[in-house]
């Protein structure tokens, strides 16, 4: 079974989606450890509730912070690291050590609206389609090779929170599915692109109408 280490800074609903998919056996993967840079992150509580080891690691010294994460992930034999609302930019040192084994979820259709509060950025820009993206992390934030994307409509009465909530529901699908594809060795990184090898699909069993899921979902 694939061992997953999760980095999270906040409420941890994406972490929860991974835990739920694992407990329901939708993915042959389990979260073995959760690390947060925020002592009060609800993600840490969620982990503990499910008997998963969880660590707060102070980030006032970035180098020490990342060395500790690296050490913990190696001690837990983590095969895939997942950024699930981890609000820091990882250093090139860390990325090099984990490249190809570290993914992230971002609440926009990349490369649009990188960085903080992507949903508000999208709304204020006036886009008509919004969505989310999973990608392998590289040295630039929200930049690495894209694994999956899902698009939803922006509705006339959307505000930031309504839009974010609908995007989040789909994040909770494409993140576990991306882990599933990784575990099944169906993701081949070719430069900037990720080739997805043919196989099963989650579309028939776990999709919403009005959402456009990228190939591989
Ligand atoms: C999500 O929208 C994620 O895409 C972004 O931060 C948010 C984290 O939410 N990177 P949660 O902590 O998983 O609930």
PDB file of N, CA, C and O in Angstrom, residues 2-78:
ATOM      1  N   UNK A   2       0.478   2.228  -0.828  1.00  0.00           N
ATOM      2  CA  UNK A   2       1.245   3.482  -0.914  1.00  0.00           C
ATOM      3  C   UNK A   2       1.119   4.271   0.390  1.00  0.00           C
ATOM      4  O   UNK A   2       0.021   4.484   0.892  1.00  0.00           O
ATOM      5  N   UNK A   3       2.261   4.718   0.895  1.00  0.00           N
ATOM      6  CA  UNK A   3       2.241   5.531   2.124  1.00  0.00           C
ATOM      7  C   UNK A   3       2.306   7.007   1.756  1.00  0.00           C
ATOM      8  O   UNK A   3       3.231   7.444   1.079  1.00  0.00           O
ATOM      9  N   UNK A   4       1.315   7.736   2.236  1.00  0.00           N
ATOM     10  CA  UNK A   4       1.190   9.149   1.877  1.00  0.00           C
ATOM     11  C   UNK A   4       1.512  10.019   3.091  1.00  0.00           C
ATOM     12  O   UNK A   4       1.024   9.770   4.199  1.00  0.00           O
ATOM     13  N   UNK A   5       2.329  11.031   2.858  1.00  0.00           N
ATOM     14  CA  UNK A   5       2.600  12.053   3.880  1.00  0.00           C
ATOM     15  C   UNK A   5       1.952  13.349   3.430  1.00  0.00           C
ATOM     16  O   UNK A   5       2.127  13.749   2.278  1.00  0.00           O
ATOM     17  N   UNK A   6       1.181  13.976   4.306  1.00  0.00           N
ATOM     18  CA  UNK A   6       0.431  15.173   3.900  1.00  0.00           C
ATOM     19  C   UNK A   6       0.974  16.418   4.609  1.00  0.00           C
ATOM     20  O   UNK A   6       1.259  16.397   5.807  1.00  0.00           O
ATOM     21  N   UNK A   7       1.100  17.483   3.813  1.00  0.00           N
ATOM     22  CA  UNK A   7       1.459  18.802   4.343  1.00  0.00           C
ATOM     23  C   UNK A   7       0.202  19.664   4.311  1.00  0.00           C
ATOM     24  O   UNK A   7      -0.421  19.794   3.250  1.00  0.00           O
ATOM     25  N   UNK A   8      -0.183  20.236   5.441  1.00  0.00           N
ATOM     26  CA  UNK A   8      -1.408  21.038   5.476  1.00  0.00           C
ATOM     27  C   UNK A   8      -1.243  22.180   6.469  1.00  0.00           C
ATOM     28  O   UNK A   8      -0.628  22.009   7.524  1.00  0.00           O
ATOM     29  N   UNK A   9      -1.815  23.322   6.118  1.00  0.00           N
ATOM     30  CA  UNK A   9      -1.702  24.490   7.007  1.00  0.00           C
ATOM     31  C   UNK A   9      -3.015  24.867   7.675  1.00  0.00           C
ATOM     32  O   UNK A   9      -3.018  25.686   8.591  1.00  0.00           O
ATOM     33  N   UNK A  10      -4.132  24.317   7.202  1.00  0.00           N
ATOM     34  CA  UNK A  10      -5.417  24.852   7.667  1.00  0.00           C
ATOM     35  C   UNK A  10      -6.421  23.806   8.081  1.00  0.00           C
ATOM     36  O   UNK A  10      -6.106  22.829   8.750  1.00  0.00           O
ATOM     37  N   UNK A  11      -7.646  24.006   7.589  1.00  0.00           N
ATOM     38  CA  UNK A  11      -8.767  23.182   8.084  1.00  0.00           C
ATOM     39  C   UNK A  11      -8.677  21.731   7.623  1.00  0.00           C
ATOM     40  O   UNK A  11      -9.257  20.835   8.221  1.00  0.00           O
ATOM     41  N   UNK A  12      -8.017  21.464   6.505  1.00  0.00           N
ATOM     42  CA  UNK A  12      -7.726  20.080   6.148  1.00  0.00           C
ATOM     43  C   UNK A  12      -8.855  19.290   5.518  1.00  0.00           C
ATOM     44  O   UNK A  12      -8.917  18.067   5.661  1.00  0.00           O
ATOM     45  N   UNK A  13      -9.738  19.959   4.766  1.00  0.00           N
ATOM     46  CA  UNK A  13     -10.791  19.167   4.121  1.00  0.00           C
ATOM     47  C   UNK A  13     -10.222  18.291   3.003  1.00  0.00           C
ATOM     48  O   UNK A  13     -10.753  17.206   2.741  1.00  0.00           O
ATOM     49  N   UNK A  14      -9.166  18.740   2.365  1.00  0.00           N
ATOM     50  CA  UNK A  14      -8.548  17.876   1.344  1.00  0.00           C
ATOM     51  C   UNK A  14      -7.867  16.666   1.982  1.00  0.00           C
ATOM     52  O   UNK A  14      -7.923  15.563   1.442  1.00  0.00           O
ATOM     53  N   UNK A  15      -7.248  16.890   3.132  1.00  0.00           N
ATOM     54  CA  UNK A  15      -6.693  15.763   3.895  1.00  0.00           C
ATOM     55  C   UNK A  15      -7.814  14.774   4.194  1.00  0.00           C
ATOM     56  O   UNK A  15      -7.668  13.560   4.016  1.00  0.00           O
ATOM     57  N   UNK A  16      -8.960  15.317   4.658  1.00  0.00           N
ATOM     58  CA  UNK A  16     -10.097  14.460   5.002  1.00  0.00           C
ATOM     59  C   UNK A  16     -10.548  13.646   3.785  1.00  0.00           C
ATOM     60  O   UNK A  16     -10.878  12.459   3.921  1.00  0.00           O
ATOM     61  N   UNK A  17     -10.551  14.278   2.622  1.00  0.00           N
ATOM     62  CA  UNK A  17     -10.979  13.568   1.409  1.00  0.00           C
ATOM     63  C   UNK A  17     -10.041  12.391   1.114  1.00  0.00           C
ATOM     64  O   UNK A  17     -10.489  11.328   0.664  1.00  0.00           O
ATOM     65  N   UNK A  18      -8.759  12.579   1.373  1.00  0.00           N
ATOM     66  CA  UNK A  18      -7.801  11.476   1.140  1.00  0.00           C
ATOM     67  C   UNK A  18      -8.043  10.361   2.163  1.00  0.00           C
ATOM     68  O   UNK A  18      -8.090   9.179   1.815  1.00  0.00           O
ATOM     69  N   UNK A  19      -8.223  10.763   3.422  1.00  0.00           N
ATOM     70  CA  UNK A  19      -8.465   9.763   4.477  1.00  0.00           C
ATOM     71  C   UNK A  19      -9.738   8.970   4.158  1.00  0.00           C
ATOM     72  O   UNK A  19      -9.761   7.733   4.249  1.00  0.00           O
ATOM     73  N   UNK A  20     -10.790   9.681   3.750  1.00  0.00           N
ATOM     74  CA  UNK A  20     -12.062   9.009   3.450  1.00  0.00           C
ATOM     75  C   UNK A  20     -11.912   8.044   2.276  1.00  0.00           C
ATOM     76  O   UNK A  20     -12.397   6.906   2.337  1.00  0.00           O
ATOM     77  N   UNK A  21     -11.224   8.495   1.226  1.00  0.00           N
ATOM     78  CA  UNK A  21     -11.033   7.621   0.058  1.00  0.00           C
ATOM     79  C   UNK A  21     -10.239   6.379   0.447  1.00  0.00           C
ATOM     80  O   UNK A  21     -10.494   5.270  -0.039  1.00  0.00           O
ATOM     81  N   UNK A  22      -9.287   6.575   1.345  1.00  0.00           N
ATOM     82  CA  UNK A  22      -8.467   5.454   1.800  1.00  0.00           C
ATOM     83  C   UNK A  22      -9.313   4.488   2.639  1.00  0.00           C
ATOM     84  O   UNK A  22      -9.285   3.271   2.417  1.00  0.00           O
ATOM     85  N   UNK A  23     -10.097   5.049   3.553  1.00  0.00           N
ATOM     86  CA  UNK A  23     -10.913   4.179   4.420  1.00  0.00           C
ATOM     87  C   UNK A  23     -11.995   3.446   3.631  1.00  0.00           C
ATOM     88  O   UNK A  23     -12.354   2.323   3.957  1.00  0.00           O
ATOM     89  N   UNK A  24     -12.484   4.100   2.566  1.00  0.00           N
ATOM     90  CA  UNK A  24     -13.493   3.441   1.714  1.00  0.00           C
ATOM     91  C   UNK A  24     -12.863   2.522   0.687  1.00  0.00           C
ATOM     92  O   UNK A  24     -13.544   1.998  -0.196  1.00  0.00           O
ATOM     93  N   UNK A  25     -11.546   2.419   0.721  1.00  0.00           N
ATOM     94  CA  UNK A  25     -10.775   1.575  -0.208  1.00  0.00           C
ATOM     95  C   UNK A  25     -10.933   1.993  -1.671  1.00  0.00           C
ATOM     96  O   UNK A  25     -10.857   1.172  -2.595  1.00  0.00           O
ATOM     97  N   UNK A  26     -11.179   3.280  -1.873  1.00  0.00           N
ATOM     98  CA  UNK A  26     -11.197   3.791  -3.252  1.00  0.00           C
ATOM     99  C   UNK A  26      -9.779   3.940  -3.769  1.00  0.00           C
ATOM    100  O   UNK A  26      -9.550   4.023  -4.975  1.00  0.00           O
ATOM    101  N   UNK A  27      -8.838   4.055  -2.851  1.00  0.00           N
ATOM    102  CA  UNK A  27      -7.425   4.155  -3.241  1.00  0.00           C
ATOM    103  C   UNK A  27      -6.628   3.157  -2.404  1.00  0.00           C
ATOM    104  O   UNK A  27      -6.951   2.906  -1.239  1.00  0.00           O
ATOM    105  N   UNK A  28      -5.599   2.602  -3.035  1.00  0.00           N
ATOM    106  CA  UNK A  28      -4.737   1.662  -2.336  1.00  0.00           C
ATOM    107  C   UNK A  28      -3.588   2.455  -1.696  1.00  0.00           C
ATOM    108  O   UNK A  28      -2.421   2.280  -2.044  1.00  0.00           O
ATOM    109  N   UNK A  29      -3.978   3.375  -0.843  1.00  0.00           N
ATOM    110  CA  UNK A  29      -3.012   4.289  -0.227  1.00  0.00           C
ATOM    111  C   UNK A  29      -3.520   4.664   1.154  1.00  0.00           C
ATOM    112  O   UNK A  29      -4.729   4.669   1.389  1.00  0.00           O
ATOM    113  N   UNK A  30      -2.597   4.960   2.066  1.00  0.00           N
ATOM    114  CA  UNK A  30      -3.022   5.414   3.389  1.00  0.00           C
ATOM    115  C   UNK A  30      -2.164   6.581   3.826  1.00  0.00           C
ATOM    116  O   UNK A  30      -0.977   6.647   3.512  1.00  0.00           O
ATOM    117  N   UNK A  31      -2.808   7.503   4.513  1.00  0.00           N
ATOM    118  CA  UNK A  31      -2.063   8.638   5.070  1.00  0.00           C
ATOM    119  C   UNK A  31      -1.359   8.126   6.317  1.00  0.00           C
ATOM    120  O   UNK A  31      -1.994   7.677   7.273  1.00  0.00           O
ATOM    121  N   UNK A  32      -0.030   8.175   6.316  1.00  0.00           N
ATOM    122  CA  UNK A  32       0.731   7.658   7.464  1.00  0.00           C
ATOM    123  C   UNK A  32       1.192   8.782   8.383  1.00  0.00           C
ATOM    124  O   UNK A  32       1.475   8.552   9.554  1.00  0.00           O
ATOM    125  N   UNK A  33       1.264  10.005   7.847  1.00  0.00           N
ATOM    126  CA  UNK A  33       1.712  11.111   8.690  1.00  0.00           C
ATOM    127  C   UNK A  33       1.231  12.444   8.112  1.00  0.00           C
ATOM    128  O   UNK A  33       1.112  12.588   6.893  1.00  0.00           O
ATOM    129  N   UNK A  34       0.922  13.366   9.022  1.00  0.00           N
ATOM    130  CA  UNK A  34       0.516  14.717   8.612  1.00  0.00           C
ATOM    131  C   UNK A  34       1.427  15.718   9.302  1.00  0.00           C
ATOM    132  O   UNK A  34       1.717  15.588  10.499  1.00  0.00           O
ATOM    133  N   UNK A  35       1.891  16.691   8.531  1.00  0.00           N
ATOM    134  CA  UNK A  35       2.766  17.730   9.074  1.00  0.00           C
ATOM    135  C   UNK A  35       2.137  19.092   8.795  1.00  0.00           C
ATOM    136  O   UNK A  35       1.638  19.335   7.698  1.00  0.00           O
ATOM    137  N   UNK A  36       2.177  19.952   9.805  1.00  0.00           N
ATOM    138  CA  UNK A  36       1.665  21.304   9.608  1.00  0.00           C
ATOM    139  C   UNK A  36       2.655  22.344  10.117  1.00  0.00           C
ATOM    140  O   UNK A  36       3.395  22.100  11.070  1.00  0.00           O
ATOM    141  N   UNK A  37       2.624  23.500   9.468  1.00  0.00           N
ATOM    142  CA  UNK A  37       3.423  24.642   9.917  1.00  0.00           C
ATOM    143  C   UNK A  37       2.593  25.519  10.854  1.00  0.00           C
ATOM    144  O   UNK A  37       3.048  26.566  11.267  1.00  0.00           O
ATOM    145  N   UNK A  38       1.374  25.078  11.126  1.00  0.00           N
ATOM    146  CA  UNK A  38       0.439  25.864  11.926  1.00  0.00           C
ATOM    147  C   UNK A  38      -0.073  25.004  13.080  1.00  0.00           C
ATOM    148  O   UNK A  38      -0.773  24.013  12.865  1.00  0.00           O
ATOM    149  N   UNK A  39       0.306  25.425  14.283  1.00  0.00           N
ATOM    150  CA  UNK A  39      -0.027  24.640  15.477  1.00  0.00           C
ATOM    151  C   UNK A  39      -1.531  24.427  15.615  1.00  0.00           C
ATOM    152  O   UNK A  39      -1.981  23.419  16.141  1.00  0.00           O
ATOM    153  N   UNK A  40      -2.293  25.417  15.141  1.00  0.00           N
ATOM    154  CA  UNK A  40      -3.748  25.371  15.343  1.00  0.00           C
ATOM    155  C   UNK A  40      -4.486  24.764  14.149  1.00  0.00           C
ATOM    156  O   UNK A  40      -5.718  24.790  14.116  1.00  0.00           O
ATOM    157  N   UNK A  41      -3.764  24.252  13.191  1.00  0.00           N
ATOM    158  CA  UNK A  41      -4.419  23.708  11.989  1.00  0.00           C
ATOM    159  C   UNK A  41      -5.386  22.592  12.372  1.00  0.00           C
ATOM    160  O   UNK A  41      -5.005  21.640  13.066  1.00  0.00           O
ATOM    161  N   UNK A  42      -6.611  22.708  11.902  1.00  0.00           N
ATOM    162  CA  UNK A  42      -7.600  21.666  12.205  1.00  0.00           C
ATOM    163  C   UNK A  42      -7.204  20.347  11.525  1.00  0.00           C
ATOM    164  O   UNK A  42      -7.613  19.261  11.951  1.00  0.00           O
ATOM    165  N   UNK A  43      -6.387  20.447  10.511  1.00  0.00           N
ATOM    166  CA  UNK A  43      -5.864  19.239   9.838  1.00  0.00           C
ATOM    167  C   UNK A  43      -5.188  18.299  10.850  1.00  0.00           C
ATOM    168  O   UNK A  43      -5.315  17.071  10.742  1.00  0.00           O
ATOM    169  N   UNK A  44      -4.508  18.864  11.836  1.00  0.00           N
ATOM    170  CA  UNK A  44      -3.817  18.031  12.838  1.00  0.00           C
ATOM    171  C   UNK A  44      -4.838  17.247  13.672  1.00  0.00           C
ATOM    172  O   UNK A  44      -4.632  16.066  13.979  1.00  0.00           O
ATOM    173  N   UNK A  45      -5.956  17.914  14.003  1.00  0.00           N
ATOM    174  CA  UNK A  45      -7.026  17.245  14.758  1.00  0.00           C
ATOM    175  C   UNK A  45      -7.643  16.119  13.939  1.00  0.00           C
ATOM    176  O   UNK A  45      -7.916  15.028  14.440  1.00  0.00           O
ATOM    177  N   UNK A  46      -7.881  16.417  12.680  1.00  0.00           N
ATOM    178  CA  UNK A  46      -8.475  15.391  11.806  1.00  0.00           C
ATOM    179  C   UNK A  46      -7.589  14.150  11.766  1.00  0.00           C
ATOM    180  O   UNK A  46      -8.082  13.025  11.838  1.00  0.00           O
ATOM    181  N   UNK A  47      -6.287  14.377  11.640  1.00  0.00           N
ATOM    182  CA  UNK A  47      -5.353  13.241  11.584  1.00  0.00           C
ATOM    183  C   UNK A  47      -5.473  12.412  12.855  1.00  0.00           C
ATOM    184  O   UNK A  47      -5.657  11.186  12.799  1.00  0.00           O
ATOM    185  N   UNK A  48      -5.388  13.098  13.986  1.00  0.00           N
ATOM    186  CA  UNK A  48      -5.417  12.383  15.280  1.00  0.00           C
ATOM    187  C   UNK A  48      -6.698  11.572  15.438  1.00  0.00           C
ATOM    188  O   UNK A  48      -6.677  10.449  15.932  1.00  0.00           O
ATOM    189  N   UNK A  49      -7.819  12.161  15.002  1.00  0.00           N
ATOM    190  CA  UNK A  49      -9.111  11.472  15.087  1.00  0.00           C
ATOM    191  C   UNK A  49      -9.081  10.135  14.360  1.00  0.00           C
ATOM    192  O   UNK A  49      -9.800   9.214  14.690  1.00  0.00           O
ATOM    193  N   UNK A  50      -8.248  10.056  13.342  1.00  0.00           N
ATOM    194  CA  UNK A  50      -8.158   8.823  12.553  1.00  0.00           C
ATOM    195  C   UNK A  50      -6.926   8.003  12.925  1.00  0.00           C
ATOM    196  O   UNK A  50      -6.534   7.114  12.179  1.00  0.00           O
ATOM    197  N   UNK A  51      -6.324   8.332  14.057  1.00  0.00           N
ATOM    198  CA  UNK A  51      -5.167   7.567  14.524  1.00  0.00           C
ATOM    199  C   UNK A  51      -3.917   7.764  13.682  1.00  0.00           C
ATOM    200  O   UNK A  51      -3.047   6.895  13.637  1.00  0.00           O
ATOM    201  N   UNK A  52      -3.847   8.908  13.010  1.00  0.00           N
ATOM    202  CA  UNK A  52      -2.682   9.183  12.163  1.00  0.00           C
ATOM    203  C   UNK A  52      -1.738  10.126  12.917  1.00  0.00           C
ATOM    204  O   UNK A  52      -2.196  11.124  13.497  1.00  0.00           O
ATOM    205  N   UNK A  53      -0.457   9.816  12.922  1.00  0.00           N
ATOM    206  CA  UNK A  53       0.514  10.686  13.598  1.00  0.00           C
ATOM    207  C   UNK A  53       0.535  12.052  12.938  1.00  0.00           C
ATOM    208  O   UNK A  53       0.544  12.151  11.703  1.00  0.00           O
ATOM    209  N   UNK A  54       0.557  13.093  13.766  1.00  0.00           N
ATOM    210  CA  UNK A  54       0.495  14.451  13.239  1.00  0.00           C
ATOM    211  C   UNK A  54       1.493  15.328  13.978  1.00  0.00           C
ATOM    212  O   UNK A  54       1.608  15.248  15.202  1.00  0.00           O
ATOM    213  N   UNK A  55       2.210  16.129  13.237  1.00  0.00           N
ATOM    214  CA  UNK A  55       3.256  16.966  13.825  1.00  0.00           C
ATOM    215  C   UNK A  55       3.085  18.420  13.410  1.00  0.00           C
ATOM    216  O   UNK A  55       2.896  18.709  12.224  1.00  0.00           O
ATOM    217  N   UNK A  56       3.212  19.295  14.402  1.00  0.00           N
ATOM    218  CA  UNK A  56       3.391  20.716  14.098  1.00  0.00           C
ATOM    219  C   UNK A  56       4.897  20.955  14.040  1.00  0.00           C
ATOM    220  O   UNK A  56       5.627  20.574  14.956  1.00  0.00           O
ATOM    221  N   UNK A  57       5.345  21.566  12.971  1.00  0.00           N
ATOM    222  CA  UNK A  57       6.772  21.907  12.882  1.00  0.00           C
ATOM    223  C   UNK A  57       6.912  23.396  12.622  1.00  0.00           C
ATOM    224  O   UNK A  57       6.475  23.901  11.583  1.00  0.00           O
ATOM    225  N   UNK A  58       7.499  24.046  13.567  1.00  0.00           N
ATOM    226  CA  UNK A  58       7.690  25.491  13.499  1.00  0.00           C
ATOM    227  C   UNK A  58       8.465  25.851  12.226  1.00  0.00           C
ATOM    228  O   UNK A  58       9.409  25.178  11.847  1.00  0.00           O
ATOM    229  N   UNK A  59       8.001  26.933  11.590  1.00  0.00           N
ATOM    230  CA  UNK A  59       8.612  27.292  10.306  1.00  0.00           C
ATOM    231  C   UNK A  59       9.373  28.615  10.375  1.00  0.00           C
ATOM    232  O   UNK A  59       9.695  29.202   9.345  1.00  0.00           O
ATOM    233  N   UNK A  60       9.699  29.045  11.590  1.00  0.00           N
ATOM    234  CA  UNK A  60      10.396  30.341  11.693  1.00  0.00           C
ATOM    235  C   UNK A  60      11.780  30.232  11.029  1.00  0.00           C
ATOM    236  O   UNK A  60      12.283  31.212  10.494  1.00  0.00           O
ATOM    237  N   UNK A  61      12.357  29.045  11.073  1.00  0.00           N
ATOM    238  CA  UNK A  61      13.583  28.803  10.310  1.00  0.00           C
ATOM    239  C   UNK A  61      13.250  27.812   9.201  1.00  0.00           C
ATOM    240  O   UNK A  61      13.047  26.627   9.441  1.00  0.00           O
ATOM    241  N   UNK A  62      13.168  28.330   7.978  1.00  0.00           N
ATOM    242  CA  UNK A  62      12.698  27.524   6.849  1.00  0.00           C
ATOM    243  C   UNK A  62      13.560  26.282   6.617  1.00  0.00           C
ATOM    244  O   UNK A  62      13.051  25.193   6.361  1.00  0.00           O
ATOM    245  N   UNK A  63      14.872  26.462   6.730  1.00  0.00           N
ATOM    246  CA  UNK A  63      15.784  25.344   6.467  1.00  0.00           C
ATOM    247  C   UNK A  63      15.557  24.203   7.463  1.00  0.00           C
ATOM    248  O   UNK A  63      15.425  23.040   7.080  1.00  0.00           O
ATOM    249  N   UNK A  64      15.478  24.594   8.741  1.00  0.00           N
ATOM    250  CA  UNK A  64      15.249  23.575   9.780  1.00  0.00           C
ATOM    251  C   UNK A  64      13.876  22.926   9.605  1.00  0.00           C
ATOM    252  O   UNK A  64      13.715  21.721   9.799  1.00  0.00           O
ATOM    253  N   UNK A  65      12.895  23.749   9.274  1.00  0.00           N
ATOM    254  CA  UNK A  65      11.520  23.282   9.062  1.00  0.00           C
ATOM    255  C   UNK A  65      11.505  22.189   7.984  1.00  0.00           C
ATOM    256  O   UNK A  65      10.976  21.091   8.193  1.00  0.00           O
ATOM    257  N   UNK A  66      12.135  22.475   6.888  1.00  0.00           N
ATOM    258  CA  UNK A  66      12.104  21.523   5.763  1.00  0.00           C
ATOM    259  C   UNK A  66      12.957  20.276   6.046  1.00  0.00           C
ATOM    260  O   UNK A  66      12.600  19.172   5.648  1.00  0.00           O
ATOM    261  N   UNK A  67      14.084  20.472   6.736  1.00  0.00           N
ATOM    262  CA  UNK A  67      14.924  19.314   7.099  1.00  0.00           C
ATOM    263  C   UNK A  67      14.123  18.348   7.952  1.00  0.00           C
ATOM    264  O   UNK A  67      14.210  17.131   7.799  1.00  0.00           O
ATOM    265  N   UNK A  68      13.339  18.915   8.873  1.00  0.00           N
ATOM    266  CA  UNK A  68      12.532  18.104   9.787  1.00  0.00           C
ATOM    267  C   UNK A  68      11.438  17.360   9.000  1.00  0.00           C
ATOM    268  O   UNK A  68      11.202  16.172   9.240  1.00  0.00           O
ATOM    269  N   UNK A  69      10.784  18.064   8.083  1.00  0.00           N
ATOM    270  CA  UNK A  69       9.733  17.403   7.283  1.00  0.00           C
ATOM    271  C   UNK A  69      10.352  16.240   6.501  1.00  0.00           C
ATOM    272  O   UNK A  69       9.822  15.126   6.483  1.00  0.00           O
ATOM    273  N   UNK A  70      11.482  16.526   5.879  1.00  0.00           N
ATOM    274  CA  UNK A  70      12.172  15.504   5.087  1.00  0.00           C
ATOM    275  C   UNK A  70      12.500  14.284   5.958  1.00  0.00           C
ATOM    276  O   UNK A  70      12.258  13.140   5.563  1.00  0.00           O
ATOM    277  N   UNK A  71      12.993  14.559   7.153  1.00  0.00           N
ATOM    278  CA  UNK A  71      13.368  13.481   8.077  1.00  0.00           C
ATOM    279  C   UNK A  71      12.133  12.662   8.474  1.00  0.00           C
ATOM    280  O   UNK A  71      12.164  11.427   8.440  1.00  0.00           O
ATOM    281  N   UNK A  72      11.058  13.365   8.813  1.00  0.00           N
ATOM    282  CA  UNK A  72       9.831  12.664   9.225  1.00  0.00           C
ATOM    283  C   UNK A  72       9.295  11.820   8.070  1.00  0.00           C
ATOM    284  O   UNK A  72       9.006  10.634   8.230  1.00  0.00           O
ATOM    285  N   UNK A  73       9.204  12.414   6.892  1.00  0.00           N
ATOM    286  CA  UNK A  73       8.669  11.673   5.744  1.00  0.00           C
ATOM    287  C   UNK A  73       9.523  10.437   5.457  1.00  0.00           C
ATOM    288  O   UNK A  73       9.014   9.383   5.112  1.00  0.00           O
ATOM    289  N   UNK A  74      10.842  10.580   5.597  1.00  0.00           N
ATOM    290  CA  UNK A  74      11.691   9.418   5.350  1.00  0.00           C
ATOM    291  C   UNK A  74      11.516   8.360   6.438  1.00  0.00           C
ATOM    292  O   UNK A  74      11.465   7.162   6.153  1.00  0.00           O
ATOM    293  N   UNK A  75      11.379   8.823   7.690  1.00  0.00           N
ATOM    294  CA  UNK A  75      11.162   7.869   8.791  1.00  0.00           C
ATOM    295  C   UNK A  75       9.868   7.085   8.614  1.00  0.00           C
ATOM    296  O   UNK A  75       9.790   5.926   9.005  1.00  0.00           O
ATOM    297  N   UNK A  76       8.873   7.723   8.055  1.00  0.00           N
ATOM    298  CA  UNK A  76       7.579   7.058   7.848  1.00  0.00           C
ATOM    299  C   UNK A  76       7.518   6.340   6.508  1.00  0.00           C
ATOM    300  O   UNK A  76       6.482   5.832   6.118  1.00  0.00           O
ATOM    301  N   UNK A  77       8.643   6.349   5.786  1.00  0.00           N
ATOM    302  CA  UNK A  77       8.711   5.641   4.512  1.00  0.00           C
ATOM    303  C   UNK A  77       7.660   6.140   3.512  1.00  0.00           C
ATOM    304  O   UNK A  77       7.008   5.355   2.811  1.00  0.00           O
ATOM    305  N   UNK A  78       7.495   7.451   3.496  1.00  0.00           N
ATOM    306  CA  UNK A  78       6.489   8.072   2.626  1.00  0.00           C
ATOM    307  C   UNK A  78       6.866   7.862   1.150  1.00  0.00           C
ATOM    308  O   UNK A  78       7.988   8.126   0.743  1.00  0.00           O
TER     309      UNK A  78
END
